[in-house]
Amino acid sequence: MQLNANHITFAYTPQRTVLHDVSLTVKAGETLYVLGRNGSGKTTLLSCLAGLLIPDRGQVQLNGNPIGQCRVKERAKWIGLIPQEHIPVFAYTVEDIVMMGRAPYLGWLGSPTHEDRRIVTEAMEQVGISELRERPYTQISGGERQLVLIARGLAQKCQVLLMDEPTTHLDLSNQQRVLEIIQQLSQQGLSFVISSHAPNDALTYADHVLLLTGGWVTEYGAPQDILTESLLSTVYGIQTEVIYEKNKGRLIPRAVVPRRPKSIHPSTLDQPGSLLADIFDRSEVEPQLVIVTGLSGAGKTTWCSDLVTIARKHGYEVRGILSPGIYEGRHKIGIAVRNLETDKQRHMAKIRDKNEDKLSTPRWAFDEAVIAWANTVLTTISHSDLLIIDELGPLEFIRDEGLTAGLTMIDHGHYRVACVVVRSSLLPNALQRWPNAMVINGVVS
Amino acid sequence: MLQFARLINLLIMSKKQLISTSLMVLPVILFGISLTLGRYPISPVDILKVLISPLNPEVAADIPEVAQQLILRVRLPRILAALLIGASFGGTGAALQAIFKNPLVDSNILGVTSGAGFGAALAILLMGNTWQVQLSAFIFGLSAVTMAFIGGRLYQSTPLLVLTLMGILVGSLFSSLTALLKYVADPLDSLPAITFWLLGGLTSITWGRLIPLTIVTLTGITFLWLSRWRLNILSLGDEEASTLGMDPLRSKLWIIFVTTLLTATAVSASGVIGWVGLVIPHAGRLIVGPDHKYLLPVSISMGAAFLILIDDVARVLLPGEIPLGILTGLVGVPILILLLRRNRTGW
């Protein structure tokens, strides 16, 4: 048995391509985990593998035969799909549901035979749900429901079982119960393709992992090789730490844990050995990038401004731009932009009142001339000890407009330390661009 | 020995099988009892004699001619029609609720009843002959669904949803047209006739009309009964049905075609009788569960029993004859409310 996807591309509408050139292979008894953020195309990939969706380009093949040409009934004898949420309208018993797995073997108007019933009983026993057979499927727990659907896959006698986020709504013990059964069945030769949000499960149970980002394959290989900190940052847009275990002298990754943004006060630059001081020390060897993040109004600009003061005291050459808010009483009515070299400040954005403003976010309308000036300020910086870019927002990350010079300046690395201000909601975008950056909470207490 | 054990096994029925089998016998018993009911008293023995008389006229020689005519030409066709139409509504209700994954659906979902109502009203207004009324009801019932279907084809996405929407639209279009016909109808002559027809009843059933009804109903119900296993799978939704090796769209269209034919035939014979298709499958689900292997036959037989019973009430209990459509509503609503109260486990 071998399931192949060869360079498949799928689009729901011509404007919305969900899968780009995805290839994979699953052999008998293998478990493939598909990891990726929400909306990265995992479910679409499973639907393509199941033959429910036909790729626009490329082919899904089963033992070398394209499944697009397979009859629906024949396909169902090979490939089973367990959907994400599965609560039918009618309260069928567990046995009824498992019996439905025999559908591909029935004639157009046929009904199950003695042999079908034997297979169903066997499947329920194999998964350990025999005692639930008379219970309504709608009343059993989520973990038991997954097991019932696995039993249905066994009754279907398929060779590959595609499972869409099987453990998402399960508690820890049910997760373990389901995953262990999957593991044991795969040892008996059944193959699994599992979409999941749990990189740790992939480390423990997968033979191969496919990382999807926006429908593209970021990486495909053995879990211990590809579940690295920087790849996970690229895929999920958060920072992670991989915890290793020593096994026969080799370091084997055991778990992935998220790494939280650090809360550091700018004044700690004065203390030798502090994280901030370390960053400046390390910058003598290679450029260091710090992302200052936080909710809107958390004090990111003030944090940077404090850092500028302290860095100057230490004799560092500071360049770049700050964008402090312009207030009228307690209301923020605009955004200024200040050239840190000359301290010249200009009014960059005002509250948006017309719909036809060209360069605008829902809240702010930007002055294009000032943006152009700020971009010139940034591009003329040839080198600096501390480069501040405050702030890169949706214009830059999503629309590639606004302070685009800020993005390229960071990419080029003509600095020792760069501090770029990014609001929390855009942190994933920033980390996908610069996965190795240090993330700091820009909160001033 | 093994063969013997298997035989014993077959004889011992499960509780579910026992209940569903006894429910299937129910319409037969009611059928027998109903023959004895009526304003003209006839004893069960005489009824048996009359029933045999077409084969051997001498048996019923001592029975008055009126009684013979009453049994053979009035009661028998009428009760048979109630049985067939009730079975038809019960079966189509269960099947449609399964494929639409919605326990609140009945045979009017695609506008067939409204179309048939309009057809009948039009024929009453223009021609008035009962034979033409029936044909016109049938033709317009089918055209309503065809219109809904053609309308649904104009859109690409989620075909069944669009089909349902179109059914509702076509249904309301025909309801408006019927209202228009009633507005222009002669208030002394054709208006009461239209109103009476729309309320449903079996008074005008004859053997001539019973024969096509019997053929279509038995064929259609047999088809639904054979599809009982597919109904389970279709009720899970298109995606799962497809991964379980079924072409959901094709199967559903077949079932829609057959249920439409059944409904149009039933409605053209009896007028608009609501509620049976909605209430009976619910009652069935409470008794034997949602597995269509049991639910479908039980809905069919309970539908038959329910309509025989309602028709008995219409014939016997009340002084003037009350239209069936009114009685099914009056009895159906309280039953549905009771069932909804009792239901705690999902459908």
Coordinates of N, CA and C in Angstrom, one line a residue, chain B residues 31-194:
Chain B
F31 N -57.3 -2.1 10.1 CA -58.0 -2.3 8.8 C -59.2 -3.1 9.0
G32 N -59.1 -4.2 9.7 CA -60.2 -5.1 10.0 C -61.2 -4.5 10.8
I33 N -60.8 -3.8 11.9 CA -61.8 -3.1 12.8 C -62.5 -2.0 12.0
S34 N -61.8 -1.3 11.2 CA -62.4 -0.1 10.5 C -63.5 -0.5 9.6
L35 N -63.4 -1.8 9.0 CA -64.4 -2.2 8.1 C -65.8 -2.3 8.8
T36 N -65.7 -2.6 10.2 CA -66.9 -2.8 10.9 C -67.5 -1.5 11.4
L37 N -66.7 -0.4 11.3 CA -67.2 0.9 11.8 C -68.0 1.6 10.7
G38 N -69.0 2.3 11.1 CA -69.8 3.1 10.2 C -71.2 3.2 10.7
R39 N -71.9 4.1 10.1 CA -73.3 4.4 10.6 C -74.2 3.2 10.3
Y40 N -73.9 2.5 9.3 CA -74.8 1.3 9.0 C -74.1 0.1 9.6
P41 N -74.8 -0.5 10.7 CA -74.1 -1.6 11.4 C -74.0 -2.9 10.6
I42 N -72.9 -3.4 10.4 CA -72.7 -4.7 9.7 C -71.8 -5.6 10.6
S43 N -72.2 -6.8 10.8 CA -71.4 -7.7 11.7 C -70.1 -8.1 11.1
P44 N -69.1 -8.4 11.9 CA -67.8 -8.9 11.3 C -68.0 -10.1 10.4
V45 N -68.9 -11.0 10.8 CA -69.1 -12.2 10.0 C -69.6 -11.9 8.6
D46 N -70.6 -11.0 8.6 CA -71.2 -10.6 7.3 C -70.1 -9.9 6.5
I47 N -69.2 -9.1 7.1 CA -68.2 -8.4 6.4 C -67.3 -9.4 5.7
L48 N -66.9 -10.5 6.5 CA -66.0 -11.5 5.9 C -66.7 -12.1 4.7
K49 N -68.0 -12.4 4.9 CA -68.8 -13.0 3.8 C -68.7 -12.1 2.5
V50 N -69.0 -10.8 2.8 CA -69.0 -9.9 1.7 C -67.6 -9.8 1.0
L51 N -66.6 -9.9 1.8 CA -65.2 -9.8 1.2 C -64.9 -11.0 0.3
I52 N -65.5 -12.1 0.7 CA -65.3 -13.3 -0.1 C -66.2 -13.4 -1.3
S53 N -67.3 -12.6 -1.2 CA -68.3 -12.7 -2.3 C -67.9 -12.5 -3.7
P54 N -66.9 -11.7 -4.0 CA -66.5 -11.6 -5.4 C -66.0 -12.9 -5.9
L55 N -65.5 -13.7 -5.1 CA -65.0 -15.1 -5.5 C -66.1 -16.1 -5.6
N56 N -67.0 -16.0 -4.6 CA -68.1 -16.9 -4.5 C -69.4 -16.2 -4.1
P57 N -70.2 -15.7 -5.1 CA -71.3 -14.8 -4.7 C -72.3 -15.5 -3.8
E58 N -72.4 -16.8 -3.8 CA -73.4 -17.5 -3.0 C -73.2 -17.2 -1.5
V59 N -72.0 -17.0 -1.0 CA -71.7 -16.8 0.4 C -72.5 -15.7 1.0
A60 N -72.6 -14.6 0.2 CA -73.2 -13.4 0.7 C -74.6 -13.2 0.3
A61 N -75.3 -14.3 -0.2 CA -76.6 -14.2 -0.7 C -77.6 -13.6 0.3
D62 N -77.4 -14.0 1.6 CA -78.4 -13.6 2.6 C -78.2 -12.1 3.1
I63 N -77.1 -11.5 2.6 CA -76.8 -10.1 3.1 C -77.4 -9.1 2.2
P64 N -78.1 -8.0 2.9 CA -78.7 -7.0 2.0 C -77.8 -6.4 1.0
E65 N -78.3 -6.0 -0.1 CA -77.5 -5.5 -1.2 C -76.8 -4.2 -0.7
V66 N -77.5 -3.4 0.1 CA -77.0 -2.1 0.6 C -75.7 -2.4 1.3
A67 N -75.7 -3.3 2.2 CA -74.6 -3.6 3.0 C -73.4 -4.1 2.1
Q68 N -73.7 -4.9 1.1 CA -72.7 -5.4 0.2 C -72.0 -4.2 -0.5
Q69 N -72.9 -3.4 -1.0 CA -72.3 -2.2 -1.8 C -71.5 -1.3 -0.8
L70 N -72.0 -1.1 0.4 CA -71.3 -0.3 1.3 C -69.9 -0.8 1.6
I71 N -69.8 -2.1 1.8 CA -68.5 -2.6 2.1 C -67.6 -2.6 0.9
L72 N -68.1 -3.1 -0.2 CA -67.2 -3.2 -1.4 C -66.9 -1.9 -2.1
R73 N -67.9 -1.0 -2.1 CA -67.7 0.2 -2.9 C -67.3 1.4 -2.1
V74 N -67.6 1.4 -0.8 CA -67.3 2.6 0.0 C -66.2 2.3 1.0
R75 N -66.5 1.4 2.0 CA -65.6 1.2 3.1 C -64.3 0.7 2.6
L76 N -64.3 -0.4 1.9 CA -63.1 -1.1 1.5 C -62.1 -0.2 0.7
P77 N -62.5 0.5 -0.4 CA -61.6 1.3 -1.1 C -61.1 2.5 -0.2
R78 N -62.0 3.0 0.6 CA -61.7 4.2 1.4 C -60.6 3.8 2.5
I79 N -60.8 2.7 3.1 CA -59.8 2.3 4.1 C -58.5 1.9 3.5
L80 N -58.6 1.2 2.4 CA -57.3 0.9 1.6 C -56.6 2.2 1.3
A81 N -57.3 3.2 0.8 CA -56.7 4.4 0.4 C -56.0 5.1 1.6
A82 N -56.8 5.1 2.8 CA -56.2 5.7 4.0 C -54.9 4.9 4.3
L83 N -54.9 3.6 4.2 CA -53.7 2.8 4.5 C -52.6 3.2 3.6
L84 N -52.8 3.2 2.3 CA -51.8 3.5 1.4 C -51.2 4.9 1.5
I85 N -52.1 5.9 1.7 CA -51.7 7.3 1.7 C -51.0 7.5 3.0
G86 N -51.5 7.0 4.1 CA -50.8 7.1 5.4 C -49.4 6.5 5.3
A87 N -49.3 5.3 4.7 CA -48.0 4.7 4.6 C -47.1 5.5 3.8
S88 N -47.6 6.1 2.7 CA -46.8 6.9 1.8 C -46.3 8.1 2.5
F89 N -47.1 8.8 3.3 CA -46.7 10.0 4.0 C -45.6 9.7 5.1
G90 N -45.9 8.6 5.8 CA -45.0 8.2 6.9 C -43.6 7.8 6.3
G91 N -43.6 7.1 5.2 CA -42.3 6.7 4.6 C -41.6 7.8 4.0
T92 N -42.3 8.7 3.2 CA -41.6 9.8 2.6 C -41.1 10.8 3.7
G93 N -41.9 11.0 4.8 CA -41.4 11.9 5.9 C -40.1 11.4 6.4
A94 N -40.0 10.1 6.7 CA -38.8 9.5 7.3 C -37.6 9.6 6.4
A95 N -37.9 9.3 5.1 CA -36.8 9.4 4.1 C -36.3 10.8 3.9
L96 N -37.2 11.8 3.8 CA -36.8 13.1 3.6 C -36.1 13.7 4.8
Q97 N -36.6 13.4 6.0 CA -35.9 13.9 7.2 C -34.5 13.4 7.2
A98 N -34.3 12.1 6.8 CA -32.9 11.6 6.8 C -32.0 12.3 5.8
I99 N -32.5 12.5 4.5 CA -31.5 13.0 3.5 C -31.4 14.5 3.7
F100 N -32.3 15.2 4.3 CA -32.1 16.6 4.6 C -31.5 16.8 6.0
K101 N -31.2 15.8 6.7 CA -30.6 15.8 8.0 C -31.4 16.7 8.9
N102 N -32.7 16.7 8.8 CA -33.5 17.7 9.5 C -34.8 17.0 10.0
P103 N -35.0 16.9 11.3 CA -36.2 16.2 11.7 C -37.4 17.0 11.6
L104 N -37.3 18.3 11.0 CA -38.5 19.1 10.9 C -39.0 19.2 9.5
V105 N -38.6 18.2 8.7 CA -38.9 18.3 7.3 C -40.1 17.3 7.0
D106 N -41.0 17.7 6.1 CA -41.9 16.7 5.6 C -42.1 16.8 4.1
S107 N -43.1 16.1 3.5 CA -43.1 15.9 2.1 C -43.3 17.2 1.4
N108 N -43.7 18.3 2.1 CA -44.0 19.5 1.3 C -42.7 20.4 1.2
I109 N -41.5 19.8 1.6 CA -40.3 20.7 1.6 C -40.0 21.2 0.2
L110 N -40.3 20.4 -0.8 CA -40.0 20.9 -2.2 C -41.2 21.5 -2.9
G111 N -42.2 21.8 -2.2 CA -43.4 22.5 -2.8 C -44.4 21.6 -3.5
V112 N -44.2 20.3 -3.3 CA -45.1 19.4 -4.1 C -46.6 19.5 -3.7
T113 N -46.8 19.7 -2.4 CA -48.2 19.8 -1.9 C -48.9 21.1 -2.4
S114 N -48.1 22.2 -2.3 CA -48.7 23.4 -2.8 C -49.0 23.4 -4.2
G115 N -48.0 22.8 -5.0 CA -48.3 22.6 -6.4 C -49.5 21.8 -6.7
A116 N -49.7 20.7 -6.0 CA -50.8 19.8 -6.2 C -52.1 20.6 -5.9
G117 N -52.1 21.3 -4.8 CA -53.2 22.1 -4.3 C -53.7 23.1 -5.4
F118 N -52.7 23.7 -6.0 CA -53.0 24.7 -7.1 C -53.6 24.0 -8.3
G119 N -53.0 22.8 -8.6 CA -53.5 22.1 -9.8 C -55.0 21.7 -9.6
A120 N -55.3 21.2 -8.4 CA -56.6 20.8 -8.1 C -57.6 22.0 -8.2
A121 N -57.2 23.1 -7.5 CA -58.0 24.3 -7.5 C -58.3 24.7 -9.0
L122 N -57.3 24.7 -9.8 CA -57.4 25.2 -11.2 C -58.4 24.3 -11.9
A123 N -58.3 23.0 -11.7 CA -59.2 22.0 -12.4 C -60.6 22.2 -11.9
I124 N -60.8 22.4 -10.6 CA -62.1 22.6 -10.1 C -62.8 23.8 -10.7
L125 N -61.9 24.9 -10.8 CA -62.4 26.1 -11.4 C -62.8 26.0 -12.8
L126 N -61.9 25.3 -13.6 CA -62.1 25.3 -15.0 C -63.0 24.1 -15.5
M127 N -62.9 23.0 -14.9 CA -63.6 21.8 -15.4 C -64.5 21.1 -14.4
G128 N -64.1 21.0 -13.2 CA -65.0 20.5 -12.1 C -65.1 19.0 -12.0
N129 N -64.6 18.3 -13.1 CA -64.7 16.8 -13.0 C -63.6 16.2 -12.1
T130 N -64.0 15.3 -11.2 CA -63.1 14.8 -10.2 C -61.9 14.1 -10.8
W131 N -62.1 13.4 -11.9 CA -61.0 12.7 -12.5 C -59.9 13.7 -13.0
Q132 N -60.4 14.8 -13.6 CA -59.5 15.9 -14.1 C -58.8 16.6 -12.9
V133 N -59.5 16.7 -11.8 CA -58.9 17.4 -10.6 C -57.7 16.6 -10.2
Q134 N -57.9 15.3 -10.1 CA -56.8 14.4 -9.6 C -55.6 14.5 -10.5
L135 N -55.9 14.4 -11.9 CA -54.7 14.5 -12.8 C -54.0 15.8 -12.7
S136 N -54.8 16.9 -12.7 CA -54.2 18.2 -12.6 C -53.4 18.4 -11.3
A137 N -53.9 17.9 -10.2 CA -53.2 17.9 -9.0 C -51.8 17.2 -9.1
F138 N -51.9 16.1 -9.7 CA -50.6 15.3 -9.9 C -49.6 16.0 -10.7
I139 N -50.1 16.5 -11.9 CA -49.2 17.2 -12.8 C -48.6 18.4 -12.2
F140 N -49.4 19.2 -11.5 CA -48.8 20.4 -10.9 C -47.9 20.1 -9.7
G141 N -48.2 19.1 -9.0 CA -47.4 18.6 -7.9 C -46.0 18.3 -8.4
L142 N -45.9 17.5 -9.5 CA -44.6 17.2 -10.1 C -44.0 18.4 -10.7
S143 N -44.8 19.3 -11.3 CA -44.1 20.5 -11.9 C -43.5 21.4 -10.9
A144 N -44.1 21.5 -9.7 CA -43.6 22.3 -8.6 C -42.2 21.9 -8.3
V145 N -42.0 20.6 -8.1 CA -40.6 20.1 -7.8 C -39.7 20.2 -8.9
T146 N -40.2 20.0 -10.2 CA -39.3 20.2 -11.3 C -38.9 21.7 -11.4
M147 N -39.8 22.6 -11.1 CA -39.4 24.0 -11.1 C -38.3 24.3 -10.1
A148 N -38.6 23.8 -8.9 CA -37.6 23.9 -7.8 C -36.2 23.4 -8.2
F149 N -36.3 22.2 -8.9 CA -35.1 21.6 -9.3 C -34.3 22.4 -10.4
I150 N -35.1 22.9 -11.4 CA -34.4 23.7 -12.4 C -33.9 24.9 -11.8
G151 N -34.6 25.6 -10.9 CA -34.2 26.8 -10.2 C -32.9 26.5 -9.5
G152 N -32.8 25.3 -8.8 CA -31.7 24.9 -8.1 C -30.4 24.7 -8.9
R153 N -30.6 24.2 -10.2 CA -29.5 24.0 -11.1 C -28.8 25.2 -11.5
L154 N -29.5 26.4 -11.4 CA -28.9 27.6 -11.8 C -27.7 28.0 -10.9
Y155 N -27.7 27.4 -9.7 CA -26.6 27.7 -8.8 C -25.7 26.5 -8.6
Q156 N -24.4 26.8 -8.4 CA -23.4 25.7 -8.4 C -23.2 25.1 -7.0
S157 N -23.3 26.0 -6.0 CA -22.8 25.5 -4.7 C -23.9 24.9 -3.9
T158 N -23.6 24.0 -3.0 CA -24.4 23.2 -2.1 C -25.8 23.0 -2.7
P159 N -25.9 22.1 -3.6 CA -27.1 21.9 -4.4 C -28.4 21.6 -3.6
L160 N -28.2 20.8 -2.5 CA -29.4 20.5 -1.7 C -30.0 21.7 -1.0
L161 N -29.1 22.5 -0.5 CA -29.6 23.7 0.2 C -30.3 24.7 -0.8
V162 N -29.8 24.8 -2.0 CA -30.4 25.7 -3.0 C -31.7 25.1 -3.4
L163 N -31.7 23.8 -3.5 CA -33.0 23.0 -3.9 C -34.1 23.3 -2.9
T164 N -33.7 23.2 -1.6 CA -34.6 23.5 -0.5 C -35.2 24.9 -0.6
L165 N -34.3 25.8 -0.8 CA -34.7 27.2 -0.9 C -35.7 27.4 -2.0
M166 N -35.3 26.8 -3.2 CA -36.2 26.9 -4.3 C -37.5 26.2 -4.1
G167 N -37.5 25.1 -3.4 CA -38.8 24.4 -3.0 C -39.7 25.3 -2.2
I168 N -39.1 26.0 -1.2 CA -39.9 26.9 -0.4 C -40.4 28.1 -1.3
L169 N -39.6 28.6 -2.2 CA -40.0 29.7 -3.0 C -41.2 29.2 -4.0
V170 N -41.0 28.1 -4.6 CA -42.0 27.6 -5.5 C -43.3 27.3 -4.7
G171 N -43.1 26.7 -3.5 CA -44.3 26.4 -2.7 C -45.1 27.6 -2.4
S172 N -44.4 28.7 -2.0 CA -45.1 29.9 -1.7 C -45.7 30.6 -3.0
L173 N -45.0 30.4 -4.1 CA -45.6 30.9 -5.3 C -47.0 30.2 -5.6
F174 N -47.0 28.9 -5.5 CA -48.2 28.1 -5.8 C -49.3 28.4 -4.7
S175 N -48.8 28.6 -3.5 CA -49.8 29.0 -2.4 C -50.5 30.3 -2.8
S176 N -49.7 31.3 -3.3 CA -50.3 32.6 -3.7 C -51.2 32.4 -4.9
L177 N -50.8 31.5 -5.8 CA -51.6 31.3 -7.0 C -53.0 30.7 -6.6
T178 N -52.9 29.7 -5.6 CA -54.1 29.1 -5.2 C -55.0 30.1 -4.5
A179 N -54.4 31.0 -3.7 CA -55.2 32.0 -3.0 C -55.9 32.9 -4.1
L180 N -55.1 33.2 -5.2 CA -55.7 34.0 -6.3 C -56.9 33.3 -6.9
L181 N -56.8 32.0 -7.1 CA -57.9 31.2 -7.7 C -59.1 31.2 -6.7
K182 N -58.8 31.1 -5.4 CA -59.9 31.1 -4.5 C -60.6 32.5 -4.5
Y183 N -59.8 33.5 -4.7 CA -60.3 34.9 -4.7 C -61.3 35.1 -5.9
V184 N -60.9 34.5 -7.1 CA -61.8 34.7 -8.2 C -62.9 33.6 -8.4
A185 N -62.8 32.6 -7.5 CA -63.8 31.5 -7.7 C -65.2 31.9 -7.2
D186 N -66.2 31.2 -7.8 CA -67.6 31.5 -7.5 C -67.8 31.1 -6.0
P187 N -68.2 32.0 -5.2 CA -68.3 31.7 -3.7 C -69.4 30.7 -3.4
L188 N -70.3 30.5 -4.3 CA -71.4 29.5 -4.0 C -71.1 28.1 -4.5
D189 N -70.3 28.1 -5.5 CA -70.1 26.8 -6.2 C -68.6 26.3 -6.1
S190 N -67.7 26.9 -6.9 CA -66.4 26.4 -6.9 C -65.5 26.7 -5.7
L191 N -65.8 27.8 -5.0 CA -65.0 28.1 -3.8 C -65.1 27.1 -2.7
P192 N -66.3 26.7 -2.3 CA -66.4 25.6 -1.3 C -65.8 24.3 -1.8
A193 N -65.9 24.0 -3.1 CA -65.3 22.8 -3.6 C -63.8 22.8 -3.5
I194 N -63.2 24.0 -3.8 CA -61.7 24.1 -3.7 C -61.3 24.0 -2.3

